[in-house]
C-alpha cells in the first residue's frame, strides 16, 4: 500500500472516491515509526498513547512543510514515488521516468499497484519517458490488467498536467508526446483544463482492426454484430486504439445506457472474435445532435468512469451515422468532455479536466 502523511485537499469532482479527500506526502519514515507506536499502544499503555498523538501531530506538521518539488526529486532505491491523477474519475498512477527509456516497473508490478483492494487503486500506470523522434516526451501506459494500450485520452490529459508539475511550468503550455498511437499534442489552456489534439480517426476495417466486413468504402459503419444471439449495430473506429461504438440493437436504437449491465455485456464485446486485438466498447444514448451520453467498457480495464479516446470515437461514429454534429458534449459517468472533429484538418480535439488526487511512495 502507499505510505505517506495525509493532508486535506479540496477536490471539485463529486465522483472521486473517499481516498481522494487527502494528498499524501512521502515523508514515510515518521509514519512507519508512528504505525509501530500505534500497534504497541493498542496493548494498553496510556502514556504511550499520548506519545503516539504527539508524534502524529509532529509528523503531519513536518509533512505540511515539505515541498512538492522535494517529493518529486527523491530517488531512494526500491521505492517508487508517484502522483495519482484522475480525469473525470478515470484514475492513473503517474511516474517520473525521464531518466530512462524503459519503465521503472514491469507490467506485472503495475497490475499489482493498480489493484483496488491490495494496491494503490488505479485504472493504469503512466510513465513520463524521454521524447523520441523529435518529441518532447514519450508516454507509455500499463492497464490495470498489465496489458499495454497504444494510448489513453484521459491519461494523456493527466500526463500533460504531470509534466507541468515536474518542470515547474505555469500558464498555457503545449507539448509534443510520442505514444503508441503516434504523435499526440496536449495543451494546458487558460482555465486549467487540458485540450488534446488527438490526431485523425482511422476507419479502414483492417486498421482498426476488425474482421467485420466493410460496408461503407473500407469502413464498418452501422453494421450488424451478433453478441450472444442479439444483433447490435456497431461502427468501428480507431483513435490509435480500437473502438466499437453502438447506439443500440437492430430492433431498438433508443438505447438507455444506464440500464445496461456492463459487467455482463462488456467482456463479450471486448473478446469477440471479430476483434483480433480486442476492443474498447462504447454504448451511446443521443439526447440532441450536440449532446451525447456514453458508458464504456475499456479493453484491459473494464468499466471505467471515463474514456477520452472513447468519447472521440463516439462523436466520430455519431457523425458517420448521421446522429450528431461535429462538436459535442459527451457525458461520461465521471463528467463531461468537449469533443470537436474539425473538417479543416480532420483532427479531433478533446478538452477536459485533469486533477491531482494524492502524492505517494510505495516499496517495490
Coordinates of C-alpha atoms in Angstrom, one line a residue:
X1 CA 0.0 0.0 0.0
X2 CA 1.1 3.6 -0.4
X3 CA 2.8 5.2 2.5
X4 CA 2.6 8.9 3.3
X5 CA 1.3 11.6 5.6
X6 CA -2.1 12.9 4.8
X7 CA -3.2 16.5 4.4
X8 CA -6.7 17.7 3.5
X9 CA -7.0 18.6 -0.2
X10 CA -10.4 20.1 -1.5
X11 CA -11.4 18.4 -4.7
X12 CA -14.2 19.6 -7.1
X13 CA -15.2 16.3 -8.6
X14 CA -18.1 14.6 -6.8
X15 CA -17.1 11.3 -8.5
X16 CA -13.8 10.9 -6.6
X17 CA -13.5 8.0 -4.1
X18 CA -13.3 8.9 -0.4
X19 CA -9.5 8.4 -0.6
X20 CA -9.2 11.4 -2.8
X21 CA -10.0 13.8 0.0
X22 CA -6.3 13.6 1.0
X23 CA -3.0 14.4 -0.6
X24 CA -0.3 12.0 0.5
X25 CA 3.2 13.3 1.1
X26 CA 6.2 10.9 1.0
X27 CA 7.6 11.7 4.5
X28 CA 7.1 8.0 5.1
X29 CA 9.7 7.2 7.7
X30 CA 7.9 9.0 10.6
X31 CA 4.7 7.3 9.5
X32 CA 6.3 3.9 9.7
X33 CA 7.5 4.7 13.2
X34 CA 4.1 6.0 14.1
X35 CA 2.4 2.9 12.9
X36 CA 4.7 0.8 15.1
X37 CA 3.9 3.0 18.1
X38 CA 0.2 2.7 17.5
X39 CA 0.5 -1.1 17.5
X40 CA 2.3 -1.0 20.8
X41 CA -0.2 1.5 22.2
X42 CA -3.0 -0.8 21.5
X43 CA -1.7 -3.1 24.1
X44 CA -2.9 -0.7 26.8
X45 CA -0.2 1.7 27.8
X46 CA -2.0 5.1 28.2
X47 CA 1.3 7.1 28.4
X48 CA 2.3 5.6 25.0
X49 CA -1.0 6.6 23.6
X50 CA -0.1 10.2 24.4
X51 CA 3.2 9.8 22.7
X52 CA 1.5 8.5 19.6
X53 CA -0.7 11.6 19.5
X54 CA 2.3 13.8 19.9
X55 CA 4.3 12.0 17.2
X56 CA 1.3 12.0 14.9
X57 CA 0.9 15.8 15.3
X58 CA 4.6 16.4 14.7
X59 CA 4.6 14.1 11.6
X60 CA 1.7 16.0 10.0
X61 CA 3.3 19.4 10.7
X62 CA 6.6 18.2 9.2
X63 CA 4.8 16.8 6.1
X64 CA 3.0 20.1 5.6
X65 CA 6.3 22.0 5.5
X66 CA 7.8 19.7 2.8
X67 CA 7.5 20.9 -0.8
X68 CA 6.1 19.0 -3.7
X69 CA 9.4 19.6 -5.6
X70 CA 11.4 17.8 -2.9
X71 CA 9.0 14.9 -3.2
X72 CA 9.4 14.6 -7.0
X73 CA 13.2 14.8 -6.7
X74 CA 13.5 11.8 -4.3
X75 CA 15.3 8.8 -5.7
X76 CA 15.5 6.2 -2.9
X77 CA 16.4 2.7 -4.1
X78 CA 13.5 0.2 -4.2
X79 CA 11.0 3.0 -3.5
X80 CA 8.7 4.2 -6.3
X81 CA 7.4 7.7 -6.0
X82 CA 4.3 8.6 -7.8
X83 CA 1.5 11.1 -8.2
X84 CA -2.1 9.9 -8.6
X85 CA -4.3 11.9 -11.0
X86 CA -7.7 11.4 -12.3
X87 CA -9.5 12.6 -15.5
X88 CA -13.3 12.5 -14.7
X89 CA -12.7 9.6 -12.4
X90 CA -10.5 7.6 -14.8
X91 CA -7.5 7.4 -12.4
X92 CA -3.9 6.8 -13.0
X93 CA -0.6 6.4 -11.2
X94 CA 1.9 8.8 -12.8
X95 CA 5.7 8.0 -12.6
X96 CA 8.6 10.3 -13.4
X97 CA 10.6 8.1 -15.8
X98 CA 12.5 10.9 -17.6
X99 CA 15.9 9.4 -16.7
X100 CA 15.3 6.1 -18.6
X101 CA 13.8 4.9 -21.8
X102 CA 12.3 1.8 -20.1
X103 CA 9.6 1.9 -17.5
X104 CA 10.8 1.7 -13.9
X105 CA 8.4 -1.2 -13.1
X106 CA 7.2 -4.3 -15.0
X107 CA 3.7 -4.8 -16.3
X108 CA 3.1 -7.4 -13.6
X109 CA 4.2 -4.9 -10.9
X110 CA 1.9 -2.2 -12.5
X111 CA -1.1 -4.6 -12.3
X112 CA -0.4 -5.2 -8.6
X113 CA -0.2 -1.5 -7.9
X114 CA -3.5 -0.9 -9.7
X115 CA -5.3 -3.4 -7.6
X116 CA -8.4 -1.8 -5.9
X117 CA -8.0 -3.7 -2.7
X118 CA -4.4 -4.6 -2.3
X119 CA -2.6 -1.9 -4.2
X120 CA -2.7 1.9 -4.8
X121 CA -6.0 1.7 -6.7
X122 CA -6.0 2.9 -10.3
X123 CA -7.0 2.2 -13.9
X124 CA -3.4 2.2 -15.1
X125 CA 0.2 3.3 -14.6
X126 CA 1.6 6.0 -16.8
X127 CA 5.3 6.7 -17.4
X128 CA 6.8 10.0 -18.5
X129 CA 9.8 9.0 -20.5
X130 CA 12.3 11.0 -22.7
X131 CA 11.0 12.0 -26.1
X132 CA 11.9 10.2 -29.3
X133 CA 11.7 11.2 -33.0
X134 CA 11.9 14.9 -32.0
X135 CA 9.1 14.9 -29.5
X136 CA 9.3 16.5 -26.1
X137 CA 8.3 13.4 -24.1
X138 CA 7.2 9.8 -24.5
X139 CA 4.2 8.4 -22.8
X140 CA 3.7 4.7 -22.0
X141 CA 0.9 3.1 -20.0
X142 CA 0.2 -0.3 -18.4
X143 CA -3.5 -1.1 -17.9
X144 CA -4.8 -2.5 -14.6
X145 CA -4.6 -6.0 -16.1
X146 CA -0.9 -5.5 -17.1
X147 CA -1.6 -5.0 -20.8
X148 CA -0.2 -2.1 -22.7
X149 CA -2.6 0.0 -24.8
X150 CA -1.5 2.3 -27.6
X151 CA -2.9 5.5 -26.0
X152 CA -5.4 6.8 -23.4
X153 CA -7.2 10.1 -23.8
X154 CA -7.9 10.8 -20.1
X155 CA -4.4 9.6 -19.3
X156 CA -2.7 12.0 -21.7
X157 CA -4.5 14.9 -20.1
X158 CA -3.2 13.8 -16.8
X159 CA 0.2 13.3 -18.4
X160 CA 0.2 17.0 -19.5
X161 CA -0.6 18.3 -16.0
X162 CA 2.1 16.0 -14.6
X163 CA 4.7 17.4 -16.9
X164 CA 3.9 21.0 -15.9
X165 CA 4.5 20.0 -12.3
X166 CA 7.7 18.1 -13.0
X167 CA 9.1 21.0 -15.0
X168 CA 7.5 23.7 -12.6
X169 CA 5.7 25.4 -15.5
X170 CA 2.8 27.8 -15.3
X171 CA 0.2 29.3 -17.6
X172 CA -0.6 28.0 -21.1
X173 CA 1.7 25.2 -22.1
X174 CA 1.9 22.8 -25.1
X175 CA 3.9 19.6 -25.5
X176 CA 4.6 17.0 -28.2
X177 CA 4.2 13.5 -26.9
X178 CA 5.2 10.2 -28.6
X179 CA 2.7 7.4 -27.9
X180 CA 1.9 4.0 -29.3
X181 CA -0.8 5.8 -31.3
X182 CA 1.7 8.3 -32.8
X183 CA 2.1 12.0 -32.1
X184 CA -0.3 13.5 -29.5
X185 CA -0.3 17.2 -28.5
X186 CA -1.7 18.2 -25.1
X187 CA -2.1 21.8 -24.3
X188 CA -2.8 23.4 -20.9
X189 CA -5.5 26.1 -21.5
X190 CA -6.4 29.2 -19.5
X191 CA -9.0 27.5 -17.2
X192 CA -6.6 24.8 -16.2
X193 CA -8.3 22.2 -18.4
X194 CA -6.3 20.3 -21.0
X195 CA -7.1 20.4 -24.7
X196 CA -5.5 17.5 -26.7
X197 CA -5.0 17.2 -30.4
X198 CA -5.9 13.5 -30.7
X199 CA -5.0 13.4 -34.4
X200 CA -7.1 11.8 -37.2
X201 CA -9.5 8.9 -36.7
X202 CA -9.0 5.7 -38.6
X203 CA -11.9 3.9 -40.3
X204 CA -10.3 1.2 -42.5
X205 CA -11.6 -2.1 -41.1
X206 CA -8.2 -3.9 -41.2
X207 CA -6.5 -1.0 -39.5
X208 CA -9.0 -0.6 -36.6
X209 CA -8.6 -3.7 -36.5
X210 CA -11.8 -5.7 -37.0
X211 CA -12.7 -8.7 -39.1
X212 CA -16.2 -7.4 -39.7
X213 CA -16.7 -6.9 -43.4
X214 CA -16.5 -3.3 -44.6
X215 CA -19.9 -1.9 -45.7
X216 CA -19.1 1.7 -46.5
X217 CA -16.0 2.2 -48.6
X218 CA -13.4 0.3 -46.5
X219 CA -15.1 1.1 -43.2
X220 CA -17.6 -0.6 -40.8
X221 CA -20.5 1.8 -40.2
X222 CA -23.7 0.7 -38.5
X223 CA -23.0 -3.0 -39.2
X224 CA -24.7 -5.9 -37.5
X225 CA -22.7 -7.7 -34.8
X226 CA -24.1 -10.8 -33.1
X227 CA -23.4 -10.9 -29.4
X228 CA -25.0 -13.8 -27.5
X229 CA -27.8 -14.1 -30.1
X230 CA -28.6 -10.3 -30.1
X231 CA -27.6 -8.2 -33.1
X232 CA -26.1 -4.9 -32.2
X233 CA -25.5 -2.1 -34.8
X234 CA -21.9 -1.1 -34.5
X235 CA -19.4 1.4 -36.0
X236 CA -15.7 0.7 -35.7
X237 CA -13.2 3.5 -35.3
X238 CA -9.5 3.6 -34.3
X239 CA -8.2 6.5 -32.3
X240 CA -4.8 4.8 -32.3
X241 CA -6.6 2.1 -30.2
X242 CA -9.7 0.1 -31.3
X243 CA -13.2 1.2 -30.6
X244 CA -16.6 -0.4 -31.2
X245 CA -19.4 2.1 -30.9
X246 CA -23.1 1.2 -30.6
X247 CA -26.2 3.2 -30.4
X248 CA -28.4 0.1 -29.8
X249 CA -29.6 -3.2 -31.1
X250 CA -31.0 -3.9 -34.5
X251 CA -34.6 -3.7 -33.2
X252 CA -34.0 -0.8 -30.7
X253 CA -32.0 2.3 -31.5
X254 CA -33.1 4.2 -28.4
X255 CA -30.5 2.8 -26.0
X256 CA -30.8 3.6 -22.3
X257 CA -27.2 3.3 -21.2
X258 CA -27.9 3.5 -17.5
X259 CA -29.9 0.2 -17.8
X260 CA -27.0 -1.8 -19.2
X261 CA -25.2 -4.5 -17.2
X262 CA -21.7 -3.6 -18.4
X263 CA -20.0 -6.3 -16.4
X264 CA -22.1 -8.8 -18.2
X265 CA -22.1 -7.5 -21.8
X266 CA -18.8 -5.6 -21.9
X267 CA -16.4 -8.6 -21.9
X268 CA -18.4 -10.3 -24.7
X269 CA -17.6 -7.3 -26.9
X270 CA -14.0 -6.9 -25.8
X271 CA -13.1 -10.6 -26.5
X272 CA -15.4 -11.1 -29.6
X273 CA -13.7 -13.0 -32.4
X274 CA -14.1 -10.1 -34.8
X275 CA -11.7 -8.0 -32.8
X276 CA -8.2 -9.6 -33.1
X277 CA -6.6 -7.0 -30.8
X278 CA -9.7 -6.9 -28.5
X279 CA -11.7 -3.7 -28.4
X280 CA -13.0 -0.8 -26.3
X281 CA -16.7 -0.6 -26.5
X282 CA -18.9 2.5 -26.1
X283 CA -22.7 2.3 -25.6
X284 CA -24.3 5.6 -26.5
X285 CA -27.5 7.5 -25.9
X286 CA -28.3 10.5 -28.1
X287 CA -30.1 13.5 -26.4
X288 CA -29.5 16.1 -29.1
X289 CA -27.2 16.4 -32.1
X290 CA -24.7 18.2 -29.8
X291 CA -25.3 16.2 -26.6
X292 CA -24.4 12.5 -26.2
X293 CA -24.2 10.2 -23.2
X294 CA -21.9 7.1 -23.1
X295 CA -20.8 4.3 -20.9
X296 CA -17.6 2.4 -21.7
X297 CA -16.1 -1.0 -21.3
X298 CA -12.4 -0.5 -21.7
X299 CA -10.1 -3.1 -23.1
X300 CA -7.8 -4.2 -20.2
X301 CA -9.5 -2.1 -17.6
X302 CA -13.2 -2.9 -17.6
X303 CA -16.0 -0.4 -16.7
X304 CA -14.4 2.9 -16.1
X305 CA -15.8 6.4 -15.2
X306 CA -14.4 7.9 -18.4
X307 CA -12.5 7.2 -21.6
X308 CA -11.1 10.0 -23.6
X309 CA -10.4 8.1 -26.8
X310 CA -13.8 6.5 -26.5
X311 CA -15.5 9.9 -26.3
X312 CA -13.7 10.9 -29.5
X313 CA -14.7 7.7 -31.2
X314 CA -18.3 8.2 -30.2
X315 CA -18.5 11.6 -31.8
X316 CA -16.9 10.3 -35.0
X317 CA -19.3 7.3 -35.1
X318 CA -22.3 9.6 -34.4
X319 CA -21.3 11.9 -37.3
X320 CA -20.8 8.9 -39.7
X321 CA -24.2 7.5 -38.7
X322 CA -25.9 11.0 -39.2
X323 CA -26.8 11.3 -35.5
X324 CA -24.7 14.2 -34.3
X325 CA -22.8 17.4 -35.3
X326 CA -19.0 17.6 -35.3
X327 CA -18.9 19.5 -31.9
X328 CA -20.5 17.7 -29.0
X329 CA -20.6 17.5 -25.2
X330 CA -20.2 13.9 -24.3
X331 CA -21.4 12.9 -20.8
X332 CA -19.5 10.1 -19.1
X333 CA -20.1 8.6 -15.7
X334 CA -17.3 10.8 -14.3
X335 CA -18.4 14.0 -16.0
X336 CA -18.5 15.8 -19.5
X337 CA -15.9 16.1 -22.2
X338 CA -15.9 18.6 -25.1
X339 CA -15.2 16.9 -28.4
X340 CA -14.6 18.6 -31.7
X341 CA -13.9 16.8 -35.0
X342 CA -12.7 19.6 -37.3
X343 CA -13.3 19.5 -41.0
X344 CA -10.4 21.7 -41.9
X345 CA -7.7 19.3 -40.7
X346 CA -9.7 16.1 -39.9
X347 CA -8.2 16.2 -36.4
X348 CA -10.2 15.5 -33.2
X349 CA -9.8 17.8 -30.2
X350 CA -10.7 16.7 -26.7
X351 CA -11.0 19.2 -23.8
X352 CA -11.5 18.2 -20.2
X353 CA -10.0 18.3 -16.7
X354 CA -7.1 16.5 -15.1
X355 CA -6.7 16.8 -11.3
X356 CA -4.2 15.7 -8.7
X357 CA -5.5 13.1 -6.2
X358 CA -2.5 12.5 -3.9
X359 CA 1.2 12.0 -3.7
X360 CA 2.7 8.8 -2.5
X361 CA 5.6 6.3 -2.3
X362 CA 5.5 2.6 -2.4
X363 CA 8.2 -0.1 -1.8
X364 CA 8.9 -2.4 -4.8

